PDB file of C-alpha atoms in Angstrom:
ATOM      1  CA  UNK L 298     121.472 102.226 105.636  1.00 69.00           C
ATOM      2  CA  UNK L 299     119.561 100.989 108.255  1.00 74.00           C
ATOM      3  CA  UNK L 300     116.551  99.995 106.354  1.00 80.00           C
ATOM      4  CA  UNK L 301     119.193  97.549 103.999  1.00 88.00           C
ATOM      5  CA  UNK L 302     120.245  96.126 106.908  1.00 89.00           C
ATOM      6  CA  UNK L 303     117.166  95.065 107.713  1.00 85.00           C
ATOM      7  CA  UNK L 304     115.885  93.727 104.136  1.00 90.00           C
ATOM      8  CA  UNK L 305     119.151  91.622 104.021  1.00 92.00           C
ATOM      9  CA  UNK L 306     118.850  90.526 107.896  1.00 90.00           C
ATOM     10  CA  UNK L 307     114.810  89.567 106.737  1.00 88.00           C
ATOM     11  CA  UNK L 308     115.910  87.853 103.628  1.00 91.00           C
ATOM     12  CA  UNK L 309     118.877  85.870 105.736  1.00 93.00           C
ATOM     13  CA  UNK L 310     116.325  84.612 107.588  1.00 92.00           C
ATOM     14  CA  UNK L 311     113.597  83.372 105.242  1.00 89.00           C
ATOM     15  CA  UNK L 312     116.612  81.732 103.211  1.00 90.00           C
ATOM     16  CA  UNK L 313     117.827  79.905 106.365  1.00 94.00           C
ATOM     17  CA  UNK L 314     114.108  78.685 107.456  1.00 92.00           C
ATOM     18  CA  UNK L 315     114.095  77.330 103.328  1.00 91.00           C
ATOM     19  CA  UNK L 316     117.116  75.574 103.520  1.00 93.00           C
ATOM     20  CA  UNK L 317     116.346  74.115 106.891  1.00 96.00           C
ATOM     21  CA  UNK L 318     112.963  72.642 105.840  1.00 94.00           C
ATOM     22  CA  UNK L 319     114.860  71.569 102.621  1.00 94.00           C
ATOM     23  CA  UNK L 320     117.495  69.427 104.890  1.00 96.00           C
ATOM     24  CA  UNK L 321     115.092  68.754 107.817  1.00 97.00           C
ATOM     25  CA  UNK L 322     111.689  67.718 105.707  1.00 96.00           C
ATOM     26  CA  UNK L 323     112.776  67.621 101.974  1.00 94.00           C
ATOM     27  CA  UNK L 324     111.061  70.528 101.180  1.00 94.00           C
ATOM     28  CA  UNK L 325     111.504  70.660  97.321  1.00 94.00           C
ATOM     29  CA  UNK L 326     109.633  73.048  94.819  1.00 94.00           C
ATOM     30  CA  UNK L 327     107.956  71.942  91.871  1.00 96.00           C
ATOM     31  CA  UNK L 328     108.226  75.397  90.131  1.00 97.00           C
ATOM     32  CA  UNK L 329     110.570  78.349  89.292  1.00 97.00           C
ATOM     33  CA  UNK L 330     113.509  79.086  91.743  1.00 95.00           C
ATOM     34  CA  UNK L 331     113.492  82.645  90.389  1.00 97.00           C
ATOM     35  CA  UNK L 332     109.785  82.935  90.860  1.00 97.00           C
ATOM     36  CA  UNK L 333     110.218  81.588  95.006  1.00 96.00           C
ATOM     37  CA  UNK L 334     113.117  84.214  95.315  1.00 95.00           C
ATOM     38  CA  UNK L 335     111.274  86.858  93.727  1.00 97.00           C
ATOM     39  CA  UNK L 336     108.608  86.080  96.075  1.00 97.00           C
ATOM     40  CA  UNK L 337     110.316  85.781  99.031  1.00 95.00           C
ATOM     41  CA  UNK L 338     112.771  89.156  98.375  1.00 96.00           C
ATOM     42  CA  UNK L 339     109.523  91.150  97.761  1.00 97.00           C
ATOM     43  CA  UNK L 340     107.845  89.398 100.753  1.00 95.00           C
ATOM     44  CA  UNK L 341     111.346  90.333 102.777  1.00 94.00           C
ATOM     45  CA  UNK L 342     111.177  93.959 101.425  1.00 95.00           C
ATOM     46  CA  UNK L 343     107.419  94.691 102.507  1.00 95.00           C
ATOM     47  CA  UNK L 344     108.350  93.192 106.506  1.00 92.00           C
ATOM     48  CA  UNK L 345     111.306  95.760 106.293  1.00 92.00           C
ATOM     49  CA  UNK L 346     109.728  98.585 105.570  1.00 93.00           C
ATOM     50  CA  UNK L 347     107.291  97.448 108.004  1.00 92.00           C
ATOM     51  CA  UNK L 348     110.013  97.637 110.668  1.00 89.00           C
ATOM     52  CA  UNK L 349     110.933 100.994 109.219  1.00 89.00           C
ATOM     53  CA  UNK L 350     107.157 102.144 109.554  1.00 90.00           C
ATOM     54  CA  UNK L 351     106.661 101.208 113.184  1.00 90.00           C
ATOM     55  CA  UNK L 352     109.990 102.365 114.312  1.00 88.00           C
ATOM     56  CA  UNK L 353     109.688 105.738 112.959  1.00 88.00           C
ATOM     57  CA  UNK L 354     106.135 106.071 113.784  1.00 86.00           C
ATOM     58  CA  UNK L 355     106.680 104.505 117.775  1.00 86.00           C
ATOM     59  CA  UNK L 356     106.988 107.207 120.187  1.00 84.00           C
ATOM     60  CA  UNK L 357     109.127 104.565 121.747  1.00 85.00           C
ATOM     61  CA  UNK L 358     111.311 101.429 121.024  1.00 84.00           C
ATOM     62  CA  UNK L 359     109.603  99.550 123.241  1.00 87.00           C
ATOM     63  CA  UNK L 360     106.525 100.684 121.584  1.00 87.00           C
ATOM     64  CA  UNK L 361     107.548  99.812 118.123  1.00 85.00           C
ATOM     65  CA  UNK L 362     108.383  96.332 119.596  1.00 85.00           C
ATOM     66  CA  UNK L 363     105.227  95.349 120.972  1.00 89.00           C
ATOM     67  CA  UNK L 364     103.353  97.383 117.615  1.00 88.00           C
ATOM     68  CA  UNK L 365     105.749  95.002 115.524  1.00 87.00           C
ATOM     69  CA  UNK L 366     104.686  91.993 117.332  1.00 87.00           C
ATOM     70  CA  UNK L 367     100.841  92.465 117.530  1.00 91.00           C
ATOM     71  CA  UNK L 368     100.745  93.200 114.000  1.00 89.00           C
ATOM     72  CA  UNK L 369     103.016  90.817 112.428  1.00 87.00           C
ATOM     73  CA  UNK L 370     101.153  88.253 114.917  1.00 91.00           C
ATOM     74  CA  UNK L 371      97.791  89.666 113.630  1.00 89.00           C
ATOM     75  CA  UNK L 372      98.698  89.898 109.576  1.00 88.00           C
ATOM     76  CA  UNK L 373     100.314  86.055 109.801  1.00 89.00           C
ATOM     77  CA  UNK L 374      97.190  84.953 111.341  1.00 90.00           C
ATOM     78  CA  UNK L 375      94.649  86.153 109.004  1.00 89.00           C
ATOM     79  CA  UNK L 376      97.222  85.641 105.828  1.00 91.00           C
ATOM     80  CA  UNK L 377      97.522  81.859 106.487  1.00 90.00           C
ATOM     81  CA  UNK L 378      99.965  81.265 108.481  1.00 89.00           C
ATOM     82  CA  UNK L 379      98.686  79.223 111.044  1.00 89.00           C
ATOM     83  CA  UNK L 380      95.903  77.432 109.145  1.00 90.00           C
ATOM     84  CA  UNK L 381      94.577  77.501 105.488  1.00 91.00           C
ATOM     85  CA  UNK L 382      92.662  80.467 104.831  1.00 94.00           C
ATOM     86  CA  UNK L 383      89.544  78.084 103.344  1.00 92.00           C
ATOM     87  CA  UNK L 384      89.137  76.911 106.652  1.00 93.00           C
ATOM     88  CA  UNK L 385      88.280  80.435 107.528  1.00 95.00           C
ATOM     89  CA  UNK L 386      84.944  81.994 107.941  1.00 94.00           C
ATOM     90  CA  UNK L 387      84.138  84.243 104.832  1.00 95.00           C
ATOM     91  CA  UNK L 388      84.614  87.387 106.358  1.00 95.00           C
ATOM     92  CA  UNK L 389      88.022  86.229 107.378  1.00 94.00           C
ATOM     93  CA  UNK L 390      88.574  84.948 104.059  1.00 94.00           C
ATOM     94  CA  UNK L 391      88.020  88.466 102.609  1.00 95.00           C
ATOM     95  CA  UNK L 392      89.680  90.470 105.276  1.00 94.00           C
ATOM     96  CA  UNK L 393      93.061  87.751 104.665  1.00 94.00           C
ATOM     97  CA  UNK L 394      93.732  89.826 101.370  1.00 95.00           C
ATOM     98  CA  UNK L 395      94.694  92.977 103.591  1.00 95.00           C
ATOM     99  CA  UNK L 396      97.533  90.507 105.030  1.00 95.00           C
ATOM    100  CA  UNK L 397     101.412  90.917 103.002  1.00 96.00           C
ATOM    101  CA  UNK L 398     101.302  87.125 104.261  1.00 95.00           C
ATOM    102  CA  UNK L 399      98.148  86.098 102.144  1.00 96.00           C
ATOM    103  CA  UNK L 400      99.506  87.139  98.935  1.00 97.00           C
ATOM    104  CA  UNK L 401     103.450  85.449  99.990  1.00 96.00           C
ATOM    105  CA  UNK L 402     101.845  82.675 101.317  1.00 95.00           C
ATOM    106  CA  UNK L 403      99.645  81.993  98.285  1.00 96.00           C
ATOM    107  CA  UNK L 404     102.483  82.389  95.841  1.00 97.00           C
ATOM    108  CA  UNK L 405     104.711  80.172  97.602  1.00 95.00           C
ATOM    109  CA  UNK L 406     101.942  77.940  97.490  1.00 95.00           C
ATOM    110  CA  UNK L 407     101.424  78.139  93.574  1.00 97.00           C
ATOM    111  CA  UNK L 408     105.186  77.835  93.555  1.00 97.00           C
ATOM    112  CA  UNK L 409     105.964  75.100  95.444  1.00 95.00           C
ATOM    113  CA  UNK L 410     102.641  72.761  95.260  1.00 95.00           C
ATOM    114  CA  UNK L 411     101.360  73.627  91.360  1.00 96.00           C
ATOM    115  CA  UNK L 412     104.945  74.229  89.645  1.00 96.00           C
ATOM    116  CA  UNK L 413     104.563  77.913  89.133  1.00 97.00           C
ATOM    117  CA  UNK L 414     106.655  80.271  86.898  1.00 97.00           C
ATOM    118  CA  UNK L 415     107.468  83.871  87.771  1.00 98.00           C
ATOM    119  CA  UNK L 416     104.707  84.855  85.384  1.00 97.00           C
ATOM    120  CA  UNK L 417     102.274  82.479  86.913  1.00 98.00           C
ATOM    121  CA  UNK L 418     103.059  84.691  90.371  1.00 98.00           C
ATOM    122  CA  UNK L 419     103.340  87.866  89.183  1.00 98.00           C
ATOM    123  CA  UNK L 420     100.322  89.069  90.188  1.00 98.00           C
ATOM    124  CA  UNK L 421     100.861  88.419  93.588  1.00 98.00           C
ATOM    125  CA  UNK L 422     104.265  89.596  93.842  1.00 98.00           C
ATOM    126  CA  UNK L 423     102.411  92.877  92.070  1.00 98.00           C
ATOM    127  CA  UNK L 424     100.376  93.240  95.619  1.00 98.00           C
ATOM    128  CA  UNK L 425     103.589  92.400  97.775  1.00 98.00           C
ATOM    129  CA  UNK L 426     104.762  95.696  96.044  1.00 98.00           C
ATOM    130  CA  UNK L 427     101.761  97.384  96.476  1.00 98.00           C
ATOM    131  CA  UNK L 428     101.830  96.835 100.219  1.00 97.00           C
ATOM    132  CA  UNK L 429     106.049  97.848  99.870  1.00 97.00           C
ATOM    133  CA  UNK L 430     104.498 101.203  98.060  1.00 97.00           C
ATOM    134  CA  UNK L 431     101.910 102.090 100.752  1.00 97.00           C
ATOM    135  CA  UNK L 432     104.165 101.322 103.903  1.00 94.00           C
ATOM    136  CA  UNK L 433     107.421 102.712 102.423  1.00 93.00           C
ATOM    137  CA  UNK L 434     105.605 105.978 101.613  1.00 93.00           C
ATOM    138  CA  UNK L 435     103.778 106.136 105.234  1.00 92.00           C
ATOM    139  CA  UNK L 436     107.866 105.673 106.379  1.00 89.00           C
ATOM    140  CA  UNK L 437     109.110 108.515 104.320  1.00 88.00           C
ATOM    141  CA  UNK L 438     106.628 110.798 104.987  1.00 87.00           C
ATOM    142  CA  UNK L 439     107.302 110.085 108.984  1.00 82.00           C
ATOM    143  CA  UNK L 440     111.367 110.414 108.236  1.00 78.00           C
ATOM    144  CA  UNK L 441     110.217 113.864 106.548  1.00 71.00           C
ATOM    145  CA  UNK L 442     108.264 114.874 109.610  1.00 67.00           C
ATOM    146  CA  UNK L 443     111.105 113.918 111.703  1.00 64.00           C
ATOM    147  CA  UNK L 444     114.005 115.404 109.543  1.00 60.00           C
ATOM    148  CA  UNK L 445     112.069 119.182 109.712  1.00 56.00           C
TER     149      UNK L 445
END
């Protein structure tokens, strides 16, 4: 239950920050609405089991707070974020494909900039779910451990 709360409460969010750089800026994409939502629920589900992760794995909630912000900091940063990934060095450039927020970022990119389709991003929406796999499955087998 609580894990749905906090995919909807992520997606919310993302869909708010959209529509207000839609009204603010004019943001308009070139390619498939389908293909930005898909992208952006599979980007929303990866950050919530994320939250999931660190909260059953904190000893504390303060811990899983300050885990939450280093590494979301941390894996926005070296995704793209903040500045283009090019601009990196290339050992930054490499480690930036460990990052959820690379393979988002780089979809919304196709999406928005080059006209994408949902086939043209399915590949990296294949990784986001990769990364939902791994995390998800480090969650349950922490919920097991705790359930015992």
């Amino acid at each position: 239950g609580k894990a749905l709360v906090a995919f909807l409460m992520q997606t919310v969010q993302i869909a708010v920050v959209l529509a207000l750089g839609a009204l603010i800026f004019g943001y308009r994409p070139t390619g498939s609405l389908v293909a930005l939502a898909a992208i952006l629920l599979s980007f929303s589900a990866v950050l919530s089991a994320l939250g999931v992760a660190l909260a059953l794995w904190s000893r504390s909630r303060d811990a899983a707070l300050s885990l939450s912000n280093i590494i979301g900091m941390l894996a926005a940063g070296i995704g793209g974020s903040f500045s283009t990934v090019s601009s990196f060095p290339d050992w930054a450039q490499h480690a930036a494909r460990l990052s959820p927020a690379y393979w988002a970022i780089t979809a919304i990119h196709e999406v928005s900039l080059d006209g994408a389709s949902l086939s043209d991003v399915g590949a990296p929406i294949g990784v986001l779910w990769g990364f939902f796999a791994v995390i998800a499955g480090l969650a349950l087998i922490q919920f097991r451990y705790h359930r015992e």
